[in-house]
GROMACS .gro file of N, CA and C in nm:
model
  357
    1UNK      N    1  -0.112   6.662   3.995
    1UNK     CA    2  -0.043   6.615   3.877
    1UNK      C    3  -0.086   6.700   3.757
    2UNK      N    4   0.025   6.716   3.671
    2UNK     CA    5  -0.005   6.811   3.527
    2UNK      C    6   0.020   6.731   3.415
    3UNK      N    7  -0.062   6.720   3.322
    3UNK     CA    8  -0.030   6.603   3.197
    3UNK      C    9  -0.018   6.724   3.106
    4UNK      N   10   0.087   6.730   3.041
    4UNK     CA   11   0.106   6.797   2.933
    4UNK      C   12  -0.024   6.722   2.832
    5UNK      N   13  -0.052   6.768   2.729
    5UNK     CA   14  -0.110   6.718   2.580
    5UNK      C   15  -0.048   6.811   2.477
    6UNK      N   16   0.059   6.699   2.405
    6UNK     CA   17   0.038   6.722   2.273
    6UNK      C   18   0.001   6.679   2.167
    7UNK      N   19  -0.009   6.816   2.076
    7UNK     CA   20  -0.076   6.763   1.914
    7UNK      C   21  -0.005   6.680   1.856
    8UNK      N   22  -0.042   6.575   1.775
    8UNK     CA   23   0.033   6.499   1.654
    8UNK      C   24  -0.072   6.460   1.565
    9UNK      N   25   0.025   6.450   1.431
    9UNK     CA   26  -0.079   6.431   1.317
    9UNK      C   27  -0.061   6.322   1.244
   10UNK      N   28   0.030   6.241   1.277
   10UNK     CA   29   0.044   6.106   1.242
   10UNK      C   30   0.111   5.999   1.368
   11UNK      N   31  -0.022   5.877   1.330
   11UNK     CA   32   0.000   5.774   1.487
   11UNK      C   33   0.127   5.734   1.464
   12UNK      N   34   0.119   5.628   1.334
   12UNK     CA   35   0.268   5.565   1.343
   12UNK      C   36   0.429   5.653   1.366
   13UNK      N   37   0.430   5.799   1.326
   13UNK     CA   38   0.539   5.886   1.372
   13UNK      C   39   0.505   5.900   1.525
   14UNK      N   40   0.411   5.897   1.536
   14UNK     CA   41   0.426   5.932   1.716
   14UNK      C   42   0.432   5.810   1.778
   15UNK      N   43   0.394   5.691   1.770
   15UNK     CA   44   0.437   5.575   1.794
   15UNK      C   45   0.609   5.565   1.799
   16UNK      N   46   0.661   5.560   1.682
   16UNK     CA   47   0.759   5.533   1.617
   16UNK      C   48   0.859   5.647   1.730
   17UNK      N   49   0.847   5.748   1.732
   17UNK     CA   50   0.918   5.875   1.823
   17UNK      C   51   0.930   5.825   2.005
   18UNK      N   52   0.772   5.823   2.030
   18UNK     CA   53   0.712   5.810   2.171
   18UNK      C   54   0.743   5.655   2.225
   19UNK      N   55   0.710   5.595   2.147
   19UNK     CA   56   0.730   5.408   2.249
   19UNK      C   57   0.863   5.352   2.169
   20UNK      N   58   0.923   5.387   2.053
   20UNK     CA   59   1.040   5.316   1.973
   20UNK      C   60   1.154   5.352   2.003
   21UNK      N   61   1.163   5.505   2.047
   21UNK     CA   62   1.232   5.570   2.042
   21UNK      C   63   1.301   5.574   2.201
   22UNK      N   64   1.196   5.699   2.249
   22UNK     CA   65   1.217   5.729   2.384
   22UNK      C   66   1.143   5.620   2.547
   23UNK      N   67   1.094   5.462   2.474
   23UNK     CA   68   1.072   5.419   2.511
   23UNK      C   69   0.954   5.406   2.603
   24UNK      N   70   0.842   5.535   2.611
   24UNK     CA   71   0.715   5.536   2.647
   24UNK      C   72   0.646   5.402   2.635
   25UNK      N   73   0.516   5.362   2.711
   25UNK     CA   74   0.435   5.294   2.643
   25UNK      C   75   0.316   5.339   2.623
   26UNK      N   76   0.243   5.279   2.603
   26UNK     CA   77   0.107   5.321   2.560
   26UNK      C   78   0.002   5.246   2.679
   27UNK      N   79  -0.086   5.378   2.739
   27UNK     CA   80  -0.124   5.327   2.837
   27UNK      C   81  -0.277   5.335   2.783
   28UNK      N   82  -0.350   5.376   2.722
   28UNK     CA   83  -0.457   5.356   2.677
   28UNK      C   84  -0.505   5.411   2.510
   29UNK      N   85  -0.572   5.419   2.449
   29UNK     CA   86  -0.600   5.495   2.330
   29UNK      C   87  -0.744   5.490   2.312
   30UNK      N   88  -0.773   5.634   2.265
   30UNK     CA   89  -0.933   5.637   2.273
   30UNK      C   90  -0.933   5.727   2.101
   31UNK      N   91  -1.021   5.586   2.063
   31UNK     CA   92  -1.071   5.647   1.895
   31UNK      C   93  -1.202   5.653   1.858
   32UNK      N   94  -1.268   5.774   1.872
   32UNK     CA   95  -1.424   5.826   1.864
   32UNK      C   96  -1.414   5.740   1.698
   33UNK      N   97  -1.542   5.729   1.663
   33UNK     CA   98  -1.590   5.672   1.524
   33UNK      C   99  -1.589   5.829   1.450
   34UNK      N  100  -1.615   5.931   1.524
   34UNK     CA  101  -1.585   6.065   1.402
   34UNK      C  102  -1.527   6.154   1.494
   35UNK      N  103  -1.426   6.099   1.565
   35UNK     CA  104  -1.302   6.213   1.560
   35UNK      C  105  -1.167   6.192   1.571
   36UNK      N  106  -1.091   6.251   1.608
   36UNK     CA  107  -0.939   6.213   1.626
   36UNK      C  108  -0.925   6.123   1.734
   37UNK      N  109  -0.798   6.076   1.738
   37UNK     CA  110  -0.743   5.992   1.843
   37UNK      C  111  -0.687   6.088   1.946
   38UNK      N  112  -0.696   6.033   2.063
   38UNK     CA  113  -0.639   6.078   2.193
   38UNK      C  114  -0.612   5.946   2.299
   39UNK      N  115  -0.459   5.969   2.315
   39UNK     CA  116  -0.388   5.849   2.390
   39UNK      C  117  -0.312   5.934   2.535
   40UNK      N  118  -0.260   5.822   2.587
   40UNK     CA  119  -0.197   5.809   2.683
   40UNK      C  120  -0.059   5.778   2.695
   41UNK      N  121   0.025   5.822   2.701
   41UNK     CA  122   0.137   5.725   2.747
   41UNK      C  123   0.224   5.755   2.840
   42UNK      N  124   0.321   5.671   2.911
   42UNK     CA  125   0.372   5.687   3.004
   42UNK      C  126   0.553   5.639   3.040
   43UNK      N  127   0.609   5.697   3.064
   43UNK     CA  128   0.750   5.621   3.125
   43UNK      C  129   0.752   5.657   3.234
   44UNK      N  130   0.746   5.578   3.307
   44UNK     CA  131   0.816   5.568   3.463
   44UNK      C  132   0.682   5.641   3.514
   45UNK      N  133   0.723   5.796   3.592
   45UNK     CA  134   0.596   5.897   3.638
   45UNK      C  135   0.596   5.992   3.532
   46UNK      N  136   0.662   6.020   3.416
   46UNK     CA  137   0.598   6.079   3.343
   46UNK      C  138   0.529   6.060   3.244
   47UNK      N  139   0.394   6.143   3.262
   47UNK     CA  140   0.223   6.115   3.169
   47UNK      C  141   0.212   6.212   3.107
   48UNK      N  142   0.230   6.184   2.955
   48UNK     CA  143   0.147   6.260   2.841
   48UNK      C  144  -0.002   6.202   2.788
   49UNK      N  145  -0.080   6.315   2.730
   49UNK     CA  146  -0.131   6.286   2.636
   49UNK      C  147  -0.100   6.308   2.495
   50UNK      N  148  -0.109   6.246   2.418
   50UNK     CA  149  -0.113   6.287   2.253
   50UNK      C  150  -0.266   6.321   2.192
   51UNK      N  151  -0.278   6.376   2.103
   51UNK     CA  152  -0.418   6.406   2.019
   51UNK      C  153  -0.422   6.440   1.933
   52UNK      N  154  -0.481   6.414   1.849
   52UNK     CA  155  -0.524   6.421   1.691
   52UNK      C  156  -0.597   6.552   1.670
   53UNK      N  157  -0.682   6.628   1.763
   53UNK     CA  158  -0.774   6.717   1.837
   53UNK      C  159  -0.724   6.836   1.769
   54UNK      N  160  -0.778   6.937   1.660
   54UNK     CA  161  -0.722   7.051   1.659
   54UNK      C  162  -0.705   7.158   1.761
   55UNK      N  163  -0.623   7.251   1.782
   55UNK     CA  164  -0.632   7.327   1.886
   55UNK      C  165  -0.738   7.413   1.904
   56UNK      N  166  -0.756   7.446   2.019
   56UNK     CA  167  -0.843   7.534   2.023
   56UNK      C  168  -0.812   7.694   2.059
   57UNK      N  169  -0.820   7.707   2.181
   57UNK     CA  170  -0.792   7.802   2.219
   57UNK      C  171  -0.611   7.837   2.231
   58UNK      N  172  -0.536   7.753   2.232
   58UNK     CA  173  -0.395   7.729   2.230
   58UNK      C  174  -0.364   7.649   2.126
   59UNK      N  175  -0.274   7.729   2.019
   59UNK     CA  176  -0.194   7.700   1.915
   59UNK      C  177  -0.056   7.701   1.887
   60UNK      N  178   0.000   7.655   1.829
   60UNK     CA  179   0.158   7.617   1.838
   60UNK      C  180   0.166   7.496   1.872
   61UNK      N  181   0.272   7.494   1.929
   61UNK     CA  182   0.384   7.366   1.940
   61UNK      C  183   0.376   7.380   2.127
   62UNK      N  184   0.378   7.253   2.149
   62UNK     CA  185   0.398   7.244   2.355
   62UNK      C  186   0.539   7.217   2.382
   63UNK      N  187   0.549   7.228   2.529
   63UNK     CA  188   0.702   7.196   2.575
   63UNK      C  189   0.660   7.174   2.728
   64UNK      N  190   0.736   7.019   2.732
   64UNK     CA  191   0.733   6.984   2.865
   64UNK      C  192   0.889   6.959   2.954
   65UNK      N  193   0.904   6.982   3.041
   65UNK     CA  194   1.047   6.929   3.141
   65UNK      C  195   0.967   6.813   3.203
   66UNK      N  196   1.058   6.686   3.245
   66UNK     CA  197   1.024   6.610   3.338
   66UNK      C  198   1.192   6.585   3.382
   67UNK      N  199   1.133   6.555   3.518
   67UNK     CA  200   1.222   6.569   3.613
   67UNK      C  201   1.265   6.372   3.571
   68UNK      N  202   1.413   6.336   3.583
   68UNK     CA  203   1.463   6.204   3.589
   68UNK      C  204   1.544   6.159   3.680
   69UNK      N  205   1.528   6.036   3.712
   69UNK     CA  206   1.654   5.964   3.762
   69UNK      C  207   1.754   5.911   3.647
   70UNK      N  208   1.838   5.887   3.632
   70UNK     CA  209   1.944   5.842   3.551
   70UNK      C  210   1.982   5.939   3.356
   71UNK      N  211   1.980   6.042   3.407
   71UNK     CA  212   1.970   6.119   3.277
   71UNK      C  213   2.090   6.077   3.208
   72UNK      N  214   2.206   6.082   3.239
   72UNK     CA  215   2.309   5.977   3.145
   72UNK      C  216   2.298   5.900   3.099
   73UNK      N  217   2.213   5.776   3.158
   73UNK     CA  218   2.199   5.646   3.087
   73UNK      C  219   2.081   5.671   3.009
   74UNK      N  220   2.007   5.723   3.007
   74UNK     CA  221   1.868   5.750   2.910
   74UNK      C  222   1.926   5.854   2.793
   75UNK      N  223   2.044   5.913   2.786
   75UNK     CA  224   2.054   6.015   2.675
   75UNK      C  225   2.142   5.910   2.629
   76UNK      N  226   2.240   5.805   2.690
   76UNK     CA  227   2.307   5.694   2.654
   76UNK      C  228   2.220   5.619   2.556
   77UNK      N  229   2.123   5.580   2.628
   77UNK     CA  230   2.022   5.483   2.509
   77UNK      C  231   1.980   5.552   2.436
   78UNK      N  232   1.928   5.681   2.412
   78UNK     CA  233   1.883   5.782   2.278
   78UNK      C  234   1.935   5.764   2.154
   79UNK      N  235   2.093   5.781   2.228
   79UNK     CA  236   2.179   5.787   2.131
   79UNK      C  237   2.206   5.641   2.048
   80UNK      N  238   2.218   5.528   2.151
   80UNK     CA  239   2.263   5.418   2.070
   80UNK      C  240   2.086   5.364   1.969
   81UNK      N  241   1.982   5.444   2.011
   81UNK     CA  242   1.852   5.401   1.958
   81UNK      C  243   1.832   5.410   1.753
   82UNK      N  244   1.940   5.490   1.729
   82UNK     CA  245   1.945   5.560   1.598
   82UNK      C  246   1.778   5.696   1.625
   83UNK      N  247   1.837   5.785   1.623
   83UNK     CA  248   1.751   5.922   1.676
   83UNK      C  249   1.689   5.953   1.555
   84UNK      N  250   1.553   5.972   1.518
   84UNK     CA  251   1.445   5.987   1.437
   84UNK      C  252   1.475   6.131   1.415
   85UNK      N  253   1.526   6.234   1.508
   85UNK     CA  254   1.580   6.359   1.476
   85UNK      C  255   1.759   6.369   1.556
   86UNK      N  256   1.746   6.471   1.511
   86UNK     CA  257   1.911   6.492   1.542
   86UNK      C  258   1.940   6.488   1.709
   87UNK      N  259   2.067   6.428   1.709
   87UNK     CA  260   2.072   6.340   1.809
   87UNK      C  261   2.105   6.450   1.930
   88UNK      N  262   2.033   6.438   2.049
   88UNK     CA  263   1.995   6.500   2.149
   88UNK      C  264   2.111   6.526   2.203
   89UNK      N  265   2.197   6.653   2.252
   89UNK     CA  266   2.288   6.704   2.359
   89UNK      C  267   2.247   6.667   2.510
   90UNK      N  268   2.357   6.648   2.576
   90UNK     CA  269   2.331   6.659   2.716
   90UNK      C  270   2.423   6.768   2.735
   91UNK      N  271   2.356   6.867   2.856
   91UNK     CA  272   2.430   6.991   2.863
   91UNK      C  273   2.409   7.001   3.015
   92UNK      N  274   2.462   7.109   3.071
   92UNK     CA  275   2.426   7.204   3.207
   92UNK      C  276   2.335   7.305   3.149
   93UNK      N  277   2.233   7.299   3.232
   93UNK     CA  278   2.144   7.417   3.228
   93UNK      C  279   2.189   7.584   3.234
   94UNK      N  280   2.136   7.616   3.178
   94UNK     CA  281   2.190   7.804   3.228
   94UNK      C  282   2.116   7.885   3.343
   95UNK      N  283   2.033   7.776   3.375
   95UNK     CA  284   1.952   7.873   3.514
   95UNK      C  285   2.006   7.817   3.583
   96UNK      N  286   2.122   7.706   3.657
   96UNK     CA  287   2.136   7.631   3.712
   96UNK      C  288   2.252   7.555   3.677
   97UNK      N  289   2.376   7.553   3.757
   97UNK     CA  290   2.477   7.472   3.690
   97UNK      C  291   2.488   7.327   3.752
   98UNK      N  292   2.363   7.307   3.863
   98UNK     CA  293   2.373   7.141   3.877
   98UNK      C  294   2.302   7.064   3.859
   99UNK      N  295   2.220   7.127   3.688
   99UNK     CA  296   2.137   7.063   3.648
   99UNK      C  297   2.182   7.041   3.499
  100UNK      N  298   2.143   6.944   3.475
  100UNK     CA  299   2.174   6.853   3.339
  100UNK      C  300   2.060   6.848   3.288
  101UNK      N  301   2.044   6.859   3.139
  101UNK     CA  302   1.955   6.831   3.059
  101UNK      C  303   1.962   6.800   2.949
  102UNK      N  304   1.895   6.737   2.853
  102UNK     CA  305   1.868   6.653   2.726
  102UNK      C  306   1.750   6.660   2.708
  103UNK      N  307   1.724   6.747   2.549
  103UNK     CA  308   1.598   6.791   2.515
  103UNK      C  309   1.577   6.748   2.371
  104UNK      N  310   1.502   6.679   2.347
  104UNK     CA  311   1.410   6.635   2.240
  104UNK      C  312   1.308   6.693   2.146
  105UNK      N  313   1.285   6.703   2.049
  105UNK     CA  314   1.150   6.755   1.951
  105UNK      C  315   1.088   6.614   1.890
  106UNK      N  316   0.936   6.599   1.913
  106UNK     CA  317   0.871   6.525   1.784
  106UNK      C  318   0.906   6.578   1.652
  107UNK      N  319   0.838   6.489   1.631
  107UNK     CA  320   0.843   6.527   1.436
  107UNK      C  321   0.713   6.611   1.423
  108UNK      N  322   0.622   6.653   1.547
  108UNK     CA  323   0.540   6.746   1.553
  108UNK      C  324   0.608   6.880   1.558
  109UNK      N  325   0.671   6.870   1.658
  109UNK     CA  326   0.714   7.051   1.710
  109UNK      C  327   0.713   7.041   1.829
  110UNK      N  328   0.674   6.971   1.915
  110UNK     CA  329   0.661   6.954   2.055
  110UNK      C  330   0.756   6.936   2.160
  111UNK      N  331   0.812   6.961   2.206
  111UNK     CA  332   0.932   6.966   2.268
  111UNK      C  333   0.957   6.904   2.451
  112UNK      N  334   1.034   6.789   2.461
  112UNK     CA  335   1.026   6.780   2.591
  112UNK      C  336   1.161   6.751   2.655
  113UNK      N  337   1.152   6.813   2.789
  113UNK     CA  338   1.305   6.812   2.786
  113UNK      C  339   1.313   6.753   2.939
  114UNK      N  340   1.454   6.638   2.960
  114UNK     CA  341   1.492   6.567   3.086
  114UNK      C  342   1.566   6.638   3.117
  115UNK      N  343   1.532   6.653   3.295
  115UNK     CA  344   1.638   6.730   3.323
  115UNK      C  345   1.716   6.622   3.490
  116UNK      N  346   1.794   6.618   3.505
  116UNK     CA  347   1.801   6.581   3.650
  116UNK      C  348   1.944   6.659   3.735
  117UNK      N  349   1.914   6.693   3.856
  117UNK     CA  350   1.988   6.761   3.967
  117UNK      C  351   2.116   6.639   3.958
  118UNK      N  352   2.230   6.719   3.917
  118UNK     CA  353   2.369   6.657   3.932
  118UNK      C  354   2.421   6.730   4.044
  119UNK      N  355   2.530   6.592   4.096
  119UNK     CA  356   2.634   6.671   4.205
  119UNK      C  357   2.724   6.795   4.151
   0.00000   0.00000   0.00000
């Protein structure tokens, strides 16, 4: 298994994005007394981390794919959710024309994108 981690710099926007939004929950949260926060969360089988953590050796913005079952009805609910950013396309992939995808940004920079194998 590979857990992406990304950076964020405010809980309640990543709250508000991650469990309000795209419907994640929150599977644990760990807050040192002198350092940043670093959480967990999860939908279905896909596991991020989030962190407060400056980068270290890797800087920028991350990008994850997770693979879905029902990518219509989840870009369906995005849309009726009122979208914290501009409201997500569902498209055909260009490496691949029997794949569908719907890709997302935090209000970090972080980018994750559903994809699932259509007939």
């Amino acid at each position: 298994m590979v857990t992406p981690i990304f950076r964020i710099s405010d809980y309640q926007q990543a709250v508000a994005f991650y469990v309000d939004w795209l419907g994640f929950r929150i599977d644990w949260e760990e807050r040192p007394a002198n350092g940043p926060l670093y959480m967990q969360v999860s939908r279905g089988n896909i596991v991020l981390h989030l962190t407060g953590y400056e980068p270290g050796s890797c800087s920028g913005c991350s990008m994850a794919m997770a693979e879905v079952n029902g990518l219509f009805a989840l870009h369906r609910t995005l849309l009726q959710r009122n979208p914290p950013c501009p409201p997500p396309n569902l498209e055909r992939t260009t490496w691949n024309n029997k794949v569908m995808q719907t890709q997302v940004t935090d209000p970090f920079g972080n980018c994750l994108v559903f994809v699932e194998v259509c007939a």
